[in-house]
Amino acid sequence: MPRSSRSPGDPGAPLEDVALNPRPRRIAQRGRNTSRMVEDTSSNMTWFTCFACSLRTQAQQVLFNTCRCKLLCQKLMEKTGILLLCAFGFWMFSIHLPSKMKVWQVSAPQLTGLTLTSQYHLHSSTHSHQISGEIQDLRGSMNLLIAKLQEMEAMSDEQKVAQKIMKMIHGDYIEKPDFALKSTGASIDFEHTSATYNHEKAHSYWNWIQLWNYAQPPDVILEPNVTPGNCWAFEGNRGQVTIQLAQKVYLSNLTLQHIPKTISPSGSLDTAPKDFVIYGMEGSPKEEVFLGAFQFQPENIIQMFPLQNQPARAFGTVKVKISSNWGNPAFTCLYRVRVHGSVAPPAEQASPEPLT
């Protein structure tokens, strides 16, 4: 029978082969012992590693607790120090405060007395300065009044009359409402008004091109600015102007105004109107109602004319028709026209009671 090819040390070898060869058994036993030693060594290393990790964890926890205790102690010391300082300051303040209060209580009446005294002196000095200033103003006013009285006593009768006239001129003594005033809503009806006089001196030219016309329009007669040249001029000595009043009025008077001869640029009053007629106009087409014919005297620069005909009706338009002037054939000037009356109808005169 042939010999098997298995080695004597093979675990699957027959028993008789193993029994016959004792060396493989020793080798197998040594291998088993070696594996046991390795297992024991690895188990010892695992236990040592766990013990070291537990020691390291405990050491870290102790160190952390120690640092936390140090921080808590440090904060507690800081708080304690602050509290001690506050207590010391309060103690010092409580010791010194009563003495300070006593000093303040003693000095307060003196300070109050000094304050009241200074205020009294200041008030009295201010009041005295005001009284002295008022006395000086009164003295100055009295001196001015005395000087004016002396001047009036030294003036002659003619100078007094002239001064009175100038006051009347500047004060505009006609104290009646003007319903032909432009600022209150009056205007000019250009359709029924004469054309404005165009004089060569009233134009401005540049290379034969007209730049500006200095001629005043008709509505200048509705404004209170009566200065030389500030007038409305129409050609020749015949013309008319139609005024739309601010509202319907029961007419009573009409006023014409011209500049005085002393301030006239030409030194004469030949451009002033002379004879004129007044009409009241109302309705559509406008009906003309004769109200009066008058003559303007240029020596009296402001003249008020009571209307000759005063119908019991209100008019919203007034026409002034001029038929002559005081000698100028080229043009006539109107400076200002005023219209007077009342909005309400005039009261009827009470009829006399019959005698019994």
C-alpha positions as a Python dict, from the first residue, in 0.01 Angstrom:
ca = {
    (1, 'M'): (0, 0, 0),
    (2, 'P'): (155, 334, -92),
    (3, 'R'): (247, 596, 181),
    (4, 'S'): (26, 896, 217),
    (5, 'S'): (158, 1229, 101),
    (6, 'R'): (38, 1417, 412),
    (7, 'S'): (301, 1542, 653),
    (8, 'P'): (325, 1395, 998),
    (9, 'G'): (240, 1727, 1160),
    (10, 'D'): (-78, 1774, 963),
    (11, 'P'): (-387, 1764, 1182),
    (12, 'G'): (-563, 1552, 930),
    (13, 'A'): (-286, 1288, 934),
    (14, 'P'): (-367, 941, 1064),
    (15, 'L'): (-317, 871, 1435),
    (16, 'E'): (-59, 610, 1381),
    (17, 'D'): (158, 863, 1197),
    (18, 'V'): (127, 1110, 1483),
    (19, 'A'): (199, 852, 1739),
    (20, 'L'): (501, 737, 1560),
    (21, 'N'): (642, 1094, 1523),
    (22, 'P'): (638, 1292, 1864),
    (23, 'R'): (808, 1617, 1729),
    (24, 'P'): (508, 1763, 1559),
    (25, 'R'): (311, 1743, 1883),
    (26, 'R'): (566, 1960, 2064),
    (27, 'I'): (564, 2214, 1795),
    (28, 'A'): (185, 2239, 1810),
    (29, 'Q'): (194, 2277, 2189),
    (30, 'R'): (448, 2559, 2165),
    (31, 'G'): (225, 2736, 1914),
    (32, 'R'): (-67, 2715, 2152),
    (33, 'N'): (137, 2856, 2438),
    (34, 'T'): (256, 3144, 2224),
    (35, 'S'): (-100, 3243, 2122),
    (36, 'R'): (-206, 3235, 2488),
    (37, 'M'): (76, 3466, 2588),
    (38, 'V'): (-17, 3708, 2312),
    (39, 'E'): (-379, 3710, 2425),
    (40, 'D'): (-276, 3768, 2789),
    (41, 'T'): (-47, 4055, 2684),
    (42, 'S'): (-319, 4226, 2473),
    (43, 'S'): (-569, 4197, 2760),
    (44, 'N'): (-315, 4354, 2999),
    (45, 'M'): (-253, 4643, 2754),
    (46, 'T'): (-627, 4710, 2719),
    (47, 'W'): (-677, 4736, 3094),
    (48, 'F'): (-378, 4969, 3134),
    (49, 'T'): (-506, 5197, 2857),
    (50, 'C'): (-848, 5228, 3020),
    (51, 'F'): (-692, 5307, 3355),
    (52, 'A'): (-472, 5577, 3200),
    (53, 'C'): (-768, 5737, 3022),
    (54, 'S'): (-970, 5741, 3346),
    (55, 'L'): (-679, 5903, 3533),
    (56, 'R'): (-640, 6167, 3259),
    (57, 'T'): (-1015, 6249, 3270),
    (58, 'Q'): (-1011, 6286, 3648),
    (59, 'A'): (-702, 6507, 3630),
    (60, 'Q'): (-866, 6734, 3373),
    (61, 'Q'): (-1186, 6761, 3580),
    (62, 'V'): (-986, 6849, 3892),
    (63, 'L'): (-790, 7112, 3700),
    (64, 'F'): (-1111, 7261, 3551),
    (65, 'N'): (-1275, 7277, 3894),
    (66, 'T'): (-963, 7441, 4036),
    (67, 'C'): (-961, 7716, 3765),
    (68, 'R'): (-1334, 7777, 3809),
    (69, 'C'): (-1287, 7814, 4182),
    (70, 'K'): (-1007, 8063, 4121),
    (71, 'L'): (-1227, 8273, 3890),
    (72, 'L'): (-1512, 8267, 4139),
    (73, 'C'): (-1281, 8370, 4419),
    (74, 'Q'): (-1135, 8653, 4207),
    (75, 'K'): (-1482, 8789, 4120),
    (76, 'L'): (-1593, 8758, 4481),
    (77, 'M'): (-1288, 8955, 4594),
    (78, 'E'): (-1356, 9229, 4339),
    (79, 'K'): (-1721, 9259, 4449),
    (80, 'T'): (-1616, 9256, 4813),
    (81, 'G'): (-1361, 9533, 4750),
    (82, 'I'): (-1619, 9750, 4576),
    (83, 'L'): (-1867, 9698, 4858),
    (84, 'L'): (-1603, 9788, 5113),
    (85, 'L'): (-1512, 10105, 4927),
    (86, 'C'): (-1881, 10205, 4904),
    (87, 'A'): (-1931, 10140, 5272),
    (88, 'F'): (-1621, 10346, 5358),
    (89, 'G'): (-1739, 10634, 5141),
    (90, 'F'): (-2087, 10629, 5293),
    (91, 'W'): (-1935, 10629, 5640),
    (92, 'M'): (-1715, 10929, 5560),
    (93, 'F'): (-2008, 11115, 5403),
    (94, 'S'): (-2232, 11046, 5704),
    (95, 'I'): (-1963, 11180, 5938),
    (96, 'H'): (-1896, 11507, 5752),
    (97, 'L'): (-2248, 11585, 5622),
    (98, 'P'): (-2400, 11719, 5949),
    (99, 'S'): (-2118, 11973, 5991),
    (100, 'K'): (-2163, 12092, 5632),
    (101, 'M'): (-2538, 12123, 5681),
    (102, 'K'): (-2481, 12339, 5987),
    (103, 'V'): (-2247, 12568, 5793),
    (104, 'W'): (-2500, 12598, 5510),
    (105, 'Q'): (-2785, 12670, 5750),
    (106, 'V'): (-2583, 12946, 5915),
    (107, 'S'): (-2470, 13109, 5586),
    (108, 'A'): (-2804, 13077, 5397),
    (109, 'P'): (-2978, 13380, 5563),
    (110, 'Q'): (-2671, 13593, 5496),
    (111, 'L'): (-2667, 13490, 5130),
    (112, 'T'): (-3040, 13559, 5097),
    (113, 'G'): (-2998, 13904, 5248),
    (114, 'L'): (-2711, 13985, 5013),
    (115, 'T'): (-2913, 13866, 4711),
    (116, 'L'): (-3216, 14075, 4802),
    (117, 'T'): (-2998, 14381, 4863),
    (118, 'S'): (-2823, 14345, 4525),
    (119, 'Q'): (-3156, 14297, 4346),
    (120, 'Y'): (-3300, 14607, 4514),
    (121, 'H'): (-2999, 14820, 4418),
    (122, 'L'): (-3009, 14688, 4060),
    (123, 'H'): (-3383, 14756, 4026),
    (124, 'S'): (-3351, 15102, 4176),
    (125, 'S'): (-3059, 15191, 3947),
    (126, 'T'): (-3247, 15064, 3639),
    (127, 'H'): (-3560, 15255, 3738),
    (128, 'S'): (-3359, 15572, 3796),
    (129, 'H'): (-3198, 15538, 3451),
    (130, 'Q'): (-3540, 15494, 3291),
    (131, 'I'): (-3678, 15799, 3472),
    (132, 'S'): (-3379, 16009, 3370),
    (133, 'G'): (-3420, 15896, 3007),
    (134, 'E'): (-3791, 15983, 3008),
    (135, 'I'): (-3714, 16323, 3160),
    (136, 'Q'): (-3460, 16393, 2887),
    (137, 'D'): (-3712, 16292, 2617),
    (138, 'L'): (-3974, 16521, 2769),
    (139, 'R'): (-3726, 16806, 2779),
    (140, 'G'): (-3640, 16752, 2414),
    (141, 'S'): (-4010, 16746, 2315),
    (142, 'M'): (-4076, 17063, 2513),
    (143, 'N'): (-3785, 17236, 2343),
    (144, 'L'): (-3918, 17137, 2000),
    (145, 'L'): (-4267, 17263, 2085),
    (146, 'I'): (-4127, 17592, 2212),
    (147, 'A'): (-3922, 17634, 1893),
    (148, 'K'): (-4227, 17566, 1673),
    (149, 'L'): (-4440, 17813, 1872),
    (150, 'Q'): (-4174, 18076, 1833),
    (151, 'E'): (-4159, 18013, 1456),
    (152, 'M'): (-4538, 18037, 1427),
    (153, 'E'): (-4540, 18364, 1620),
    (154, 'A'): (-4272, 18504, 1389),
    (155, 'M'): (-4457, 18400, 1073),
    (156, 'S'): (-4667, 18651, 887),
    (157, 'D'): (-5031, 18600, 797),
    (158, 'E'): (-4944, 18519, 434),
    (159, 'Q'): (-4701, 18246, 540),
    (160, 'K'): (-4963, 18092, 767),
    (161, 'V'): (-5214, 18084, 482),
    (162, 'A'): (-4957, 17929, 246),
    (163, 'Q'): (-4869, 17664, 504),
    (164, 'K'): (-5236, 17581, 552),
    (165, 'I'): (-5281, 17545, 176),
    (166, 'M'): (-4985, 17309, 153),
    (167, 'K'): (-5126, 17098, 435),
    (168, 'M'): (-5456, 17081, 251),
    (169, 'I'): (-5279, 16977, -70),
    (170, 'H'): (-5073, 16706, 94),
    (171, 'G'): (-5358, 16590, 315),
    (172, 'D'): (-5609, 16571, 24),
    (173, 'Y'): (-5894, 16737, 213),
    (174, 'I'): (-6170, 16575, 2),
    (175, 'E'): (-6295, 16315, 246),
    (176, 'K'): (-6533, 16123, 23),
    (177, 'P'): (-6516, 15768, -111),
    (178, 'D'): (-6381, 15748, -467),
    (179, 'F'): (-6569, 15490, -676),
    (180, 'A'): (-6342, 15560, -976),
    (181, 'L'): (-6027, 15434, -798),
    (182, 'K'): (-5838, 15167, -988),
    (183, 'S'): (-5730, 14982, -676),
    (184, 'T'): (-6094, 14924, -578),
    (185, 'G'): (-6191, 14774, -916),
    (186, 'A'): (-6263, 15070, -1147),
    (187, 'S'): (-6141, 15056, -1508),
    (188, 'I'): (-6153, 15238, -1843),
    (189, 'D'): (-6400, 15156, -2123),
    (190, 'F'): (-6155, 15194, -2412),
    (191, 'E'): (-6430, 15148, -2671),
    (192, 'H'): (-6592, 15476, -2567),
    (193, 'T'): (-6268, 15663, -2487),
    (194, 'S'): (-6061, 15891, -2711),
    (195, 'A'): (-5724, 15778, -2847),
    (196, 'T'): (-5406, 15860, -2656),
    (197, 'Y'): (-5195, 16147, -2792),
    (198, 'N'): (-4872, 16017, -2946),
    (199, 'H'): (-4593, 16274, -2924),
    (200, 'E'): (-4251, 16215, -3079),
    (201, 'K'): (-4080, 16292, -2749),
    (202, 'A'): (-4277, 16010, -2587),
    (203, 'H'): (-4112, 15743, -2807),
    (204, 'S'): (-3773, 15578, -2779),
    (205, 'Y'): (-3598, 15476, -3104),
    (206, 'W'): (-3295, 15272, -3204),
    (207, 'N'): (-3191, 15288, -3569),
    (208, 'W'): (-3538, 15413, -3667),
    (209, 'I'): (-3697, 15125, -3473),
    (210, 'Q'): (-3940, 15222, -3199),
    (211, 'L'): (-3843, 15055, -2872),
    (212, 'W'): (-4072, 15209, -2611),
    (213, 'N'): (-4369, 15441, -2584),
    (214, 'Y'): (-4365, 15657, -2273),
    (215, 'A'): (-4720, 15792, -2323),
    (216, 'Q'): (-4941, 15711, -2024),
    (217, 'P'): (-5262, 15506, -2080),
    (218, 'P'): (-5606, 15643, -1983),
    (219, 'D'): (-5628, 15444, -1658),
    (220, 'V'): (-5357, 15664, -1505),
    (221, 'I'): (-5637, 15912, -1417),
    (222, 'L'): (-5778, 15648, -1177),
    (223, 'E'): (-5465, 15645, -959),
    (224, 'P'): (-5370, 15889, -680),
    (225, 'N'): (-5017, 15959, -811),
    (226, 'V'): (-5047, 16319, -932),
    (227, 'T'): (-4698, 16427, -1042),
    (228, 'P'): (-4586, 16631, -1346),
    (229, 'G'): (-4609, 16420, -1663),
    (230, 'N'): (-4805, 16138, -1498),
    (231, 'C'): (-5127, 16219, -1688),
    (232, 'W'): (-5338, 16097, -1980),
    (233, 'A'): (-5322, 16318, -2290),
    (234, 'F'): (-5556, 16315, -2588),
    (235, 'E'): (-5511, 16502, -2914),
    (236, 'G'): (-5660, 16852, -2951),
    (237, 'N'): (-5899, 17015, -2708),
    (238, 'R'): (-6195, 16780, -2754),
    (239, 'G'): (-6211, 16429, -2617),
    (240, 'Q'): (-6385, 16198, -2377),
    (241, 'V'): (-6314, 15924, -2124),
    (242, 'T'): (-6558, 15657, -2003),
    (243, 'I'): (-6505, 15506, -1657),
    (244, 'Q'): (-6643, 15172, -1541),
    (245, 'L'): (-6706, 15224, -1169),
    (246, 'A'): (-6618, 14968, -906),
    (247, 'Q'): (-6993, 14915, -846),
    (248, 'K'): (-7325, 15080, -915),
    (249, 'V'): (-7349, 15411, -731),
    (250, 'Y'): (-7608, 15682, -670),
    (251, 'L'): (-7392, 15970, -800),
    (252, 'S'): (-7358, 16302, -617),
    (253, 'N'): (-7023, 16470, -704),
    (254, 'L'): (-6727, 16456, -943),
    (255, 'T'): (-6374, 16584, -869),
    (256, 'L'): (-6104, 16693, -1115),
    (257, 'Q'): (-5740, 16742, -1013),
    (258, 'H'): (-5450, 16910, -1196),
    (259, 'I'): (-5091, 17001, -1102),
    (260, 'P'): (-5020, 17356, -978),
    (261, 'K'): (-4855, 17609, -1205),
    (262, 'T'): (-4546, 17634, -984),
    (263, 'I'): (-4436, 17277, -1060),
    (264, 'S'): (-4554, 17261, -1423),
    (265, 'P'): (-4259, 17187, -1661),
    (266, 'S'): (-4393, 17438, -1915),
    (267, 'G'): (-4471, 17700, -1652),
    (268, 'S'): (-4834, 17726, -1771),
    (269, 'L'): (-5167, 17545, -1735),
    (270, 'D'): (-5282, 17566, -2096),
    (271, 'T'): (-5320, 17185, -2121),
    (272, 'A'): (-5575, 17170, -1836),
    (273, 'P'): (-5939, 17096, -1932),
    (274, 'K'): (-6184, 17383, -1929),
    (275, 'D'): (-6546, 17306, -2023),
    (276, 'F'): (-6679, 16954, -1978),
    (277, 'V'): (-7005, 16760, -1945),
    (278, 'I'): (-7082, 16457, -1728),
    (279, 'Y'): (-7311, 16170, -1829),
    (280, 'G'): (-7431, 15868, -1641),
    (281, 'M'): (-7454, 15547, -1847),
    (282, 'E'): (-7650, 15232, -1775),
    (283, 'G'): (-7817, 14948, -1965),
    (284, 'S'): (-7736, 14771, -2289),
    (285, 'P'): (-7708, 14955, -2522),
    (286, 'K'): (-7590, 15210, -2271),
    (287, 'E'): (-7827, 15498, -2217),
    (288, 'E'): (-7663, 15837, -2155),
    (289, 'V'): (-7820, 16053, -1882),
    (290, 'F'): (-7711, 16416, -1852),
    (291, 'L'): (-7581, 16496, -1506),
    (292, 'G'): (-7435, 16847, -1549),
    (293, 'A'): (-7205, 17087, -1740),
    (294, 'F'): (-6913, 17252, -1560),
    (295, 'Q'): (-6594, 17456, -1604),
    (296, 'F'): (-6260, 17372, -1443),
    (297, 'Q'): (-6048, 17661, -1306),
    (298, 'P'): (-5680, 17555, -1312),
    (299, 'E'): (-5584, 17793, -1031),
    (300, 'N'): (-5770, 17559, -794),
    (301, 'I'): (-5586, 17235, -846),
    (302, 'I'): (-5857, 17022, -680),
    (303, 'Q'): (-6220, 17106, -760),
    (304, 'M'): (-6530, 16912, -662),
    (305, 'F'): (-6848, 16967, -869),
    (306, 'P'): (-7193, 16879, -728),
    (307, 'L'): (-7402, 16720, -1001),
    (308, 'Q'): (-7679, 16939, -1137),
    (309, 'N'): (-7903, 16642, -1210),
    (310, 'Q'): (-7917, 16359, -956),
    (311, 'P'): (-8174, 16104, -1070),
    (312, 'A'): (-8292, 15846, -820),
    (313, 'R'): (-8110, 15562, -993),
    (314, 'A'): (-7769, 15402, -968),
    (315, 'F'): (-7512, 15413, -1248),
    (316, 'G'): (-7223, 15176, -1316),
    (317, 'T'): (-7052, 15392, -1583),
    (318, 'V'): (-6965, 15763, -1602),
    (319, 'K'): (-6859, 15954, -1915),
    (320, 'V'): (-6661, 16281, -1894),
    (321, 'K'): (-6682, 16471, -2225),
    (322, 'I'): (-6437, 16763, -2259),
    (323, 'S'): (-6515, 17034, -2511),
    (324, 'S'): (-6225, 17281, -2456),
    (325, 'N'): (-5897, 17345, -2274),
    (326, 'W'): (-5706, 17653, -2159),
    (327, 'G'): (-5524, 17731, -2483),
    (328, 'N'): (-5307, 17440, -2598),
    (329, 'P'): (-5413, 17337, -2951),
    (330, 'A'): (-5202, 17019, -2963),
    (331, 'F'): (-5331, 16814, -2668),
    (332, 'T'): (-5518, 16820, -2337),
    (333, 'C'): (-5406, 16652, -2013),
    (334, 'L'): (-5617, 16483, -1747),
    (335, 'Y'): (-5439, 16402, -1420),
    (336, 'R'): (-5709, 16256, -1198),
    (337, 'V'): (-6087, 16204, -1202),
    (338, 'R'): (-6286, 16099, -897),
    (339, 'V'): (-6650, 15997, -873),
    (340, 'H'): (-6843, 16028, -546),
    (341, 'G'): (-7179, 15903, -430),
    (342, 'S'): (-7336, 15632, -217),
    (343, 'V'): (-7417, 15268, -264),
    (344, 'A'): (-7747, 15300, -84),
    (345, 'P'): (-8019, 15529, -227),
    (346, 'P'): (-8024, 15879, -75),
    (347, 'A'): (-8285, 15930, 197),
    (348, 'E'): (-8594, 16110, 77),
    (349, 'Q'): (-8653, 16445, 232),
    (350, 'A'): (-8934, 16442, 484),
    (351, 'S'): (-9230, 16642, 367),
    (352, 'P'): (-9333, 16927, 602),
    (353, 'E'): (-9637, 16862, 820),
    (354, 'P'): (-9942, 17079, 741),
    (355, 'L'): (-10009, 17367, 977),
    (356, 'T'): (-10321, 17343, 1190),
}
